[in-house]
Short mmCIF file of C-alpha atoms in Angstrom, two decimals:
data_model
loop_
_atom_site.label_atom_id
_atom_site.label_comp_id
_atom_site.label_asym_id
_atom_site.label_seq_id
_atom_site.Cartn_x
_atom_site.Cartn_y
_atom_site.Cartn_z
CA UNK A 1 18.10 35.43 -17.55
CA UNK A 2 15.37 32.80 -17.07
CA UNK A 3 16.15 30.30 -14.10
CA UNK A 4 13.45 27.22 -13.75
CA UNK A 5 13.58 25.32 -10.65
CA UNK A 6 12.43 21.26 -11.24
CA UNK A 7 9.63 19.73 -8.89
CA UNK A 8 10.79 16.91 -7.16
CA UNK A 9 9.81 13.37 -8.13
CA UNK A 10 8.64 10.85 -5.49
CA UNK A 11 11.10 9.00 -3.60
CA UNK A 12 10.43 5.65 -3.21
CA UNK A 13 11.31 4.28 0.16
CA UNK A 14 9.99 0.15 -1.16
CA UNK A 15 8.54 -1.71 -4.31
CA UNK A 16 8.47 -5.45 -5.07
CA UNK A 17 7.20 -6.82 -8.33
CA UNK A 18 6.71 -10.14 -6.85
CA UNK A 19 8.46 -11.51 -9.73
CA UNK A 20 9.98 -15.28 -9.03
CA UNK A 21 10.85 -18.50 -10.66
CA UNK A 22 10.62 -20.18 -7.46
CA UNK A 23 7.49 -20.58 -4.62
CA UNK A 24 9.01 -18.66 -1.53
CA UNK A 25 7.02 -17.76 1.61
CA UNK A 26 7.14 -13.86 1.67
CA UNK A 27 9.17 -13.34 4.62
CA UNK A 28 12.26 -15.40 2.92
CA UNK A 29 12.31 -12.74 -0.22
CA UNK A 30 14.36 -9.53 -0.63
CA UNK A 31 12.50 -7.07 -1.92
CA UNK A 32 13.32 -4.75 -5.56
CA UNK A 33 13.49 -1.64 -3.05
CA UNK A 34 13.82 -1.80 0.65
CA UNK A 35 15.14 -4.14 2.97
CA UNK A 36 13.08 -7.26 3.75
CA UNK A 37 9.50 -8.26 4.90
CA UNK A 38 8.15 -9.55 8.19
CA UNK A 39 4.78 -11.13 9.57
CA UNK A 40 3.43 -8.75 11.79
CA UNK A 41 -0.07 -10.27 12.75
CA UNK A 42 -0.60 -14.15 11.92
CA UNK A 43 -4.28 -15.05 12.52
CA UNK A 44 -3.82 -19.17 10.64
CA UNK A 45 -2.25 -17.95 7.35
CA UNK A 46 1.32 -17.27 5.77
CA UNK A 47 1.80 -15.23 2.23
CA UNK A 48 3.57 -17.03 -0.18
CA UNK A 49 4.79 -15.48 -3.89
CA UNK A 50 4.03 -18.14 -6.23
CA UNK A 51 6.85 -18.68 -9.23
CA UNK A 52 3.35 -18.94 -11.35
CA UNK A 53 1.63 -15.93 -11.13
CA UNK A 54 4.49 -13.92 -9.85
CA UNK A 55 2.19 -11.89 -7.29
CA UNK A 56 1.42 -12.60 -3.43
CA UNK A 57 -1.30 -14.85 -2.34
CA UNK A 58 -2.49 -16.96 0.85
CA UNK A 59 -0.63 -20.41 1.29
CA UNK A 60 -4.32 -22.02 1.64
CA UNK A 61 -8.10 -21.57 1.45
CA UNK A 62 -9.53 -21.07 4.69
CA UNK A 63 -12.45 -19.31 6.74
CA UNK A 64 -11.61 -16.52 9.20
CA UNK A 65 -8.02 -16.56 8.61
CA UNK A 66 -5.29 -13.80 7.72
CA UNK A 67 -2.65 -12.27 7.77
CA UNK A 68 0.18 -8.92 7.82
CA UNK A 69 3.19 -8.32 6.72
CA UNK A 70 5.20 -5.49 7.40
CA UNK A 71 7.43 -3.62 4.53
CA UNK A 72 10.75 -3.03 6.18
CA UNK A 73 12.46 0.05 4.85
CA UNK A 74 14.27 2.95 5.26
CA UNK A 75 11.12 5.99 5.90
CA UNK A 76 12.30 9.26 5.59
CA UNK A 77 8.90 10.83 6.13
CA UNK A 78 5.70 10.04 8.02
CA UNK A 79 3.98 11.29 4.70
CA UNK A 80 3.61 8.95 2.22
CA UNK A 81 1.22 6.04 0.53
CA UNK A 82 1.42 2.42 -0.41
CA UNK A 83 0.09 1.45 -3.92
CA UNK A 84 -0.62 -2.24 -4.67
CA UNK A 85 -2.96 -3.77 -8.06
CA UNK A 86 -5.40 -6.37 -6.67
CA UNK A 87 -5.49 -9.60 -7.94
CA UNK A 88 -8.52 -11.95 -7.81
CA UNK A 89 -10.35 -15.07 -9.36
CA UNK A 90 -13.43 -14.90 -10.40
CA UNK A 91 -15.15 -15.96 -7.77
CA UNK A 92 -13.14 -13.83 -4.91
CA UNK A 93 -13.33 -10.61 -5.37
CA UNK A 94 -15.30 -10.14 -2.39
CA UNK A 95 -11.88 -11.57 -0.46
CA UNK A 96 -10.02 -8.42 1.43
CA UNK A 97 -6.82 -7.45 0.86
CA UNK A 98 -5.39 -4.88 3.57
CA UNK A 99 -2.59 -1.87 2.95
CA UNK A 100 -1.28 -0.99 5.96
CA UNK A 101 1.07 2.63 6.68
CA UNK A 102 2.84 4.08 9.48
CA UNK A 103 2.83 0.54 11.54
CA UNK A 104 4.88 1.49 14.51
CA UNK A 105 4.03 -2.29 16.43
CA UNK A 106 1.71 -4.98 15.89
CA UNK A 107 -0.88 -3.02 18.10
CA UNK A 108 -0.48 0.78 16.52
CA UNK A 109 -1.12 1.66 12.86
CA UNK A 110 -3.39 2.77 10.12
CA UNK A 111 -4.86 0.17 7.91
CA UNK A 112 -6.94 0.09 4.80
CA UNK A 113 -9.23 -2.69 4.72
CA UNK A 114 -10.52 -3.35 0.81
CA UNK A 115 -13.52 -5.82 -0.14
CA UNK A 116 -16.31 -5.44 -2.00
CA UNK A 117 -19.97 -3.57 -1.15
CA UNK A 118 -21.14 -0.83 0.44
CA UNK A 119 -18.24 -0.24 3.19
CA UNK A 120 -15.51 -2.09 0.38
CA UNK A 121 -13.20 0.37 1.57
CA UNK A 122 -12.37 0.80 4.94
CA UNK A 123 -9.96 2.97 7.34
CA UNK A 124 -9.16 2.08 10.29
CA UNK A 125 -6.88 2.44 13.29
CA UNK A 126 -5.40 0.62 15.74
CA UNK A 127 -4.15 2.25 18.69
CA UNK A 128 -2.73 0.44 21.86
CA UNK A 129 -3.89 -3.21 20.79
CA UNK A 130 -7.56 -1.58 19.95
CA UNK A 131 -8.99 -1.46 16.10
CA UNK A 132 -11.75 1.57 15.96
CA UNK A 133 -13.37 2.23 12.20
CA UNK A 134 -12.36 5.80 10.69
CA UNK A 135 -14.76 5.57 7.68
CA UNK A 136 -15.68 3.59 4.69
CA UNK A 137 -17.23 3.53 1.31
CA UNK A 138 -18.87 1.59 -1.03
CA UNK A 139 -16.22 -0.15 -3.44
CA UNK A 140 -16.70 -2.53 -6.36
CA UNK A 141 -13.33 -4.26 -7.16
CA UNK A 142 -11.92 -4.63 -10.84
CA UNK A 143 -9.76 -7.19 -11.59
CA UNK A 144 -8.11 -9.39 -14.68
CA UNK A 145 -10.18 -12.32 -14.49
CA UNK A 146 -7.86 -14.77 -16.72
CA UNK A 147 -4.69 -16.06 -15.58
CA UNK A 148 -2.57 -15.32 -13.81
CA UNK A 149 -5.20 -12.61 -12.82
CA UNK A 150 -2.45 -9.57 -11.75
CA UNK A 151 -2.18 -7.82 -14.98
CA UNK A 152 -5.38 -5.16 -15.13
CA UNK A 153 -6.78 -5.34 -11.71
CA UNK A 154 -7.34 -2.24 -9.87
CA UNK A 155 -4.35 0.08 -8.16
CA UNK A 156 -5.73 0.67 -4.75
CA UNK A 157 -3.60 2.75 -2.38
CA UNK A 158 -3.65 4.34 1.43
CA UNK A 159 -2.23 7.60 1.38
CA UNK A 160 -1.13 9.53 5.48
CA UNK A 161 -0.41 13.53 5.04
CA UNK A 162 -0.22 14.86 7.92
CA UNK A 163 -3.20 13.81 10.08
CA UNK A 164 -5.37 12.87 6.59
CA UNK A 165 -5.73 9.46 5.68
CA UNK A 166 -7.11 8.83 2.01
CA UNK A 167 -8.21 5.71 0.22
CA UNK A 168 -7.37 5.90 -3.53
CA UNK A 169 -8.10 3.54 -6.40
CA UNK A 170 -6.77 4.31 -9.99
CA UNK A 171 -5.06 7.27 -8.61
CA UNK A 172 -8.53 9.11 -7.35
CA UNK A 173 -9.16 9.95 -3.79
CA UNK A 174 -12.10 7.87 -2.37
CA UNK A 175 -12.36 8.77 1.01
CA UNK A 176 -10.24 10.68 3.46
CA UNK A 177 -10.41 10.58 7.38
CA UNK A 178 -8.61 12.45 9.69
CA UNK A 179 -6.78 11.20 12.83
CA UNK A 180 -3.97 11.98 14.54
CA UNK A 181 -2.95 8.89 16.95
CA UNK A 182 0.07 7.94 15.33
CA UNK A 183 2.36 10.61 13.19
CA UNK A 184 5.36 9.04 12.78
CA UNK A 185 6.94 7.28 9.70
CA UNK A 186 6.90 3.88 11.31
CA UNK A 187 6.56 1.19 7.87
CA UNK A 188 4.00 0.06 5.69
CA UNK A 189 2.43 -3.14 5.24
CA UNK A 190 -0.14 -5.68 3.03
CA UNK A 191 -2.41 -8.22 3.92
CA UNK A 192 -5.24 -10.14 2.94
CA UNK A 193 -8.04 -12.09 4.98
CA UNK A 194 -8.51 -11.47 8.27
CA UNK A 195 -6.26 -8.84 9.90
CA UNK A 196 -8.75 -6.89 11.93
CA UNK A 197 -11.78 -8.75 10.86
CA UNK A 198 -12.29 -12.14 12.46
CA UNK A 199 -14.95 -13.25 9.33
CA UNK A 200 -13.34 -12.34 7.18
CA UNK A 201 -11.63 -15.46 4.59
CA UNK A 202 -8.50 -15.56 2.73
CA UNK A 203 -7.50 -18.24 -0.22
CA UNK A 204 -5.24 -18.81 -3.05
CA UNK A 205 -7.90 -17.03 -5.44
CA UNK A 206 -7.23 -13.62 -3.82
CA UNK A 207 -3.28 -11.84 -4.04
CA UNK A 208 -1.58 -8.50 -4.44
CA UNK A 209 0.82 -7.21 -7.18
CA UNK A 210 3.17 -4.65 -7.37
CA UNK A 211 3.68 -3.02 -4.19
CA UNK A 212 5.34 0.41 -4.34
CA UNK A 213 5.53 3.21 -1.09
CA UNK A 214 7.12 6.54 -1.94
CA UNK A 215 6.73 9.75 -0.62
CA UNK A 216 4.38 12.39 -1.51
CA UNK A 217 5.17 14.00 -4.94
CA UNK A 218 5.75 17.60 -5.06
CA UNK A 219 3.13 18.69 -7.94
CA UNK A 220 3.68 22.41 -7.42
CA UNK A 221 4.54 23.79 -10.83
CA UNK A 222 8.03 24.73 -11.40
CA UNK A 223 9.15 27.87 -10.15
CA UNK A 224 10.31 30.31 -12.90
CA UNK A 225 12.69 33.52 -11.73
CA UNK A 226 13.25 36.53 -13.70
CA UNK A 227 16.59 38.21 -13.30
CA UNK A 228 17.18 41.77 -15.12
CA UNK A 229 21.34 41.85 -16.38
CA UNK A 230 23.38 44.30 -14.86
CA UNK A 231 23.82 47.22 -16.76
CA UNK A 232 26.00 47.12 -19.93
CA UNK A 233 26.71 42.87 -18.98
CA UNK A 234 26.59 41.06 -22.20
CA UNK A 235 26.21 37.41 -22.36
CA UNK A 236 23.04 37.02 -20.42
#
């Protein structure tokens, strides 16, 4: 007898598809998965879903202005990733966006900071109130540059595993750091403009699609067991 034990697929612990027939500031929406979102760090800016592009962008143009929201949820493990496509106008893809994973207050968590250049992609932490760089490397967004501009943009992600932090986009692993300030579950979280970056700008040209955090998939093949039958059993 041949027994074949499954891998596990990913859990997912929230997802919104952003997908309204109504404007809404994002704090006033109930997510597809999870329970509801929050402004964690306001620095001049709210995130509003608009019913005409269906993804999350900045209320309002503006210079050195941001903001965070946090992804509340139930976390079952400290080990997981958020995944989010970028959406941009043509002129804004230089415009950060920020995934943000186990946020235990405003002043503790790990954040990915994405723009466009030679440190595009950026890790950082924030421990105690205080934001210290991890790493970066050089990043060159794509995005779907006719309207509504959230349909074939790039899937960038931050990934915690134990005391790694990666960067993905498309799936592949851009840079990982290591750190080990903060190892619990806490939430995730998604931003754009300034969170930890006082220059940098936000505006309705720059938003974020199709948020999804899940757990880390178990890709270990499936286990297959050989058992031999008892002698003289039949129907094995």
């Amino acid at each position: 007898m041949i027994l074949i034990t499954p891998t596990f697929a990913a859990s997912t612990y929230f997802s919104d598809e952003f997908d309204t027939v109504a404007h809404a500031e994002l704090s006033t929406r109930v997510p597809d998965t999870g329970t509801s979102w929050s402004q964690l760090i306001d620095n001049g800016r709210d995130l509003y879903v608009r019913s005409y592009n269906d993804h999350v962008t900045t209320e309002s143009n503006g210079s050195n202005v941001g903001t965070l929201y946090q992804a509340n949820g139930t976390y079952d493990s400290a080990d997981y990733e958020i995944l989010a496509r970028i959406a941009f106008s043509g002129g804004d893809s230089n415009y950060t966006r920020s995934l943000a994973v186990r946020i235990q207050d405003a002043s503790n968590m790990y954040l990915l900071r994405a723009g466009s250049g030679a440190s595009g992609l950026a890790i950082y932490k924030r421990t105690a109130g205080t934001w210290s760089l991890l790493g970066s490397t050089s990043y060159t967004p794509t995005g779907d540059l006719s309207v509504p501009y959230n349909d074939a943009g790039d899937i960038i992600g931050l990934r915690a595993e134990g005391n790694d932090l990666s960067a993905l986009v498309n799936g592949t692993v851009q840079l990982t750091v290591t750190d080990s300030d903060h190892t619990l579950a806490g939430s995730a979280g998604i931003g754009t403009g300034y969170v930890n970056i006082s220059t940098d700008d936000s505006g309705t040209g720059v938003g974020i699609d199709n948020v999804i955090v899940q757990d880390l998939v178990d890709d270990t093949a499936p286990t297959v067991s050989y058992y031999n039958p008892a002698d003289n059993a039949t129907g094995v």
